[in-house]
């Protein structure tokens, strides 16, 4: 454990693997900036403050991290503890270093309220989720390591708190990253403060016992060396080591074992050149010593999640001592000591790429990959825009909420349960029907707070996002996904609607539209910018093209040239636009007709309508199949049209038949409100057969919207029939 007292000490370690003058210059500059910013500040021990970041950088250099990470180590406390801002740092040292320092600062602000086991795991996740860049965690671990090395000057209470936090959160993180050297030192140093009596008990035992065992091990090492040499394995290293104190502590406390009962306090490590030699060694060891049953583990064939690889076996020496033997290659040994840090160890001349490095680490470390998975979803879908948006979300200010299983999710400030749902998975978002926060039902636009436990209610039959969700969602991630759902769905609905209108028109003319195809559409409608049959359906569905025009083209009865047609369309649209009737209904040739919507059938845009000229009441608009229409006098019926965009809402009644159930009304009301429609009236009657008839009156913009509602109501549990009422 090196102690760094000045820049020269640091540069000595750095210089073992970083040679480029510009890198050394950058590190020197970072040191000078940090030293002048911390000027006059003292540590509790009385030392100048700069000693702390200097040693953090030193620990990082021992892990062979890149020059930017060393700079981040030197500068890690300047945003928190000096007047320097993140922006100033970015201007001086670039975004990469500024982001890392910002990450370390944010991570340092997390308050660990409880250190119970389950919570501790969450806190580890929270740290990781927050850091995002794995180098931030490495800097934080180096920071913590130096702090705990110098914990002696703190109060007893601080020693306890920092020690426990280290054991519960930071050491396990170092373990997950496979950085054994840091993990072991964090654990042993923390234990010294958390349980000094037990710590001393174990160190005493090791001191008294290990001389005997160590002697024995030295003897065994010689024996093994000879066995290997006799079998033509010449290039190997072999050494004995004592298990770290905290691992012994855990075995004694958790497994209730006596010190003497722990097999692997002593380990002999054999390092060879090739994997083949590893297995050869294992065979030789087992041939010469008695293995302890069930103690053999092959982490070469099946590496640990933190990338650790080795063969482990426990054998009994000729003198009756048990000891563990670890066999691995040099590369495996490096990874065992340095973990992630070994994997990414700075290679001066390789083209360094931060994103590729993250990707490589993620692909090696399964759990880290899982953590970043959410941003991988939809990767091919407008990838760049999407990644930028997600980045935006991450760099914004953050709230932390829990899933029902205790996982911590970080969300931008102001996020709603919808954002949360889309963060969990696109499918969760798209099928959201409600949200429960801290055991209470909340509206979807509820603003999430730190510590909220959020559970999303989904229904796979739900109708999916509505336009309104775009206003509720705060994150670009959720908005992006809602938009792509809506775009797709709107087109599907319009397409189906247009096809239906065309089919009806052709049936009316006693033929079928079966001969319509892309070529026909291209030949006849490319001037309208419609080039495929599907596009034609969509345009008709939108009302931009009339099915009559399509039929006229098809039947060849259309004698006008396209220019005339366009002129006529423009003229018609202008007439529609000049309509100022509040009904949204257009009477050809009349600019301001006196119109009234029939209350018998409540027609809505999209319905086929007729006008009935009354005496004194103007024209009453009816659904073309209104039950009163049979009584109308033919000569007083006039054709009517809907304006293209009436821009108001209309009442519509529907009748729902269902098997009676406790939740029927609630389900219906939830469906309506999630469709962003309002209920004017609802009433339910049940009969003796346990059937319920619900009459529902809603406000709607048009038939499409109402049809969507009906489709979704049909999916409500126990509903078996729905129809428009009073038509
Ligand atoms: Mn620090």
JSON list of C-alpha atoms in Angstrom, two decimals, residues 75 183 186 264 268 385 400 407 426 463 587 627 653-654 673:
[
{"chain": "A", "resi": 75, "resn": "UNK", "atom": "CA", "xyz": [-10.47, 16.36, -9.33]},
{"chain": "A", "resi": 183, "resn": "UNK", "atom": "CA", "xyz": [-12.43, -5.58, -2.07]},
{"chain": "A", "resi": 186, "resn": "UNK", "atom": "CA", "xyz": [-11.99, -2.44, 2.10]},
{"chain": "A", "resi": 264, "resn": "UNK", "atom": "CA", "xyz": [-9.19, -22.56, 3.07]},
{"chain": "A", "resi": 268, "resn": "UNK", "atom": "CA", "xyz": [-1.58, -22.24, -2.54]},
{"chain": "A", "resi": 385, "resn": "UNK", "atom": "CA", "xyz": [-32.17, 10.26, -31.77]},
{"chain": "A", "resi": 400, "resn": "UNK", "atom": "CA", "xyz": [-35.15, 7.33, -7.36]},
{"chain": "A", "resi": 407, "resn": "UNK", "atom": "CA", "xyz": [-35.21, -2.67, -7.42]},
{"chain": "A", "resi": 426, "resn": "UNK", "atom": "CA", "xyz": [-42.15, -0.88, -23.85]},
{"chain": "A", "resi": 463, "resn": "UNK", "atom": "CA", "xyz": [-56.15, -0.37, -26.11]},
{"chain": "A", "resi": 587, "resn": "UNK", "atom": "CA", "xyz": [-74.60, 21.68, -46.64]},
{"chain": "A", "resi": 627, "resn": "UNK", "atom": "CA", "xyz": [-84.98, 4.82, -36.40]},
{"chain": "A", "resi": 653, "resn": "UNK", "atom": "CA", "xyz": [-74.57, 6.68, -26.51]},
{"chain": "A", "resi": 654, "resn": "UNK", "atom": "CA", "xyz": [-73.53, 3.09, -26.34]},
{"chain": "A", "resi": 673, "resn": "UNK", "atom": "CA", "xyz": [-60.92, 7.68, -18.94]}
]
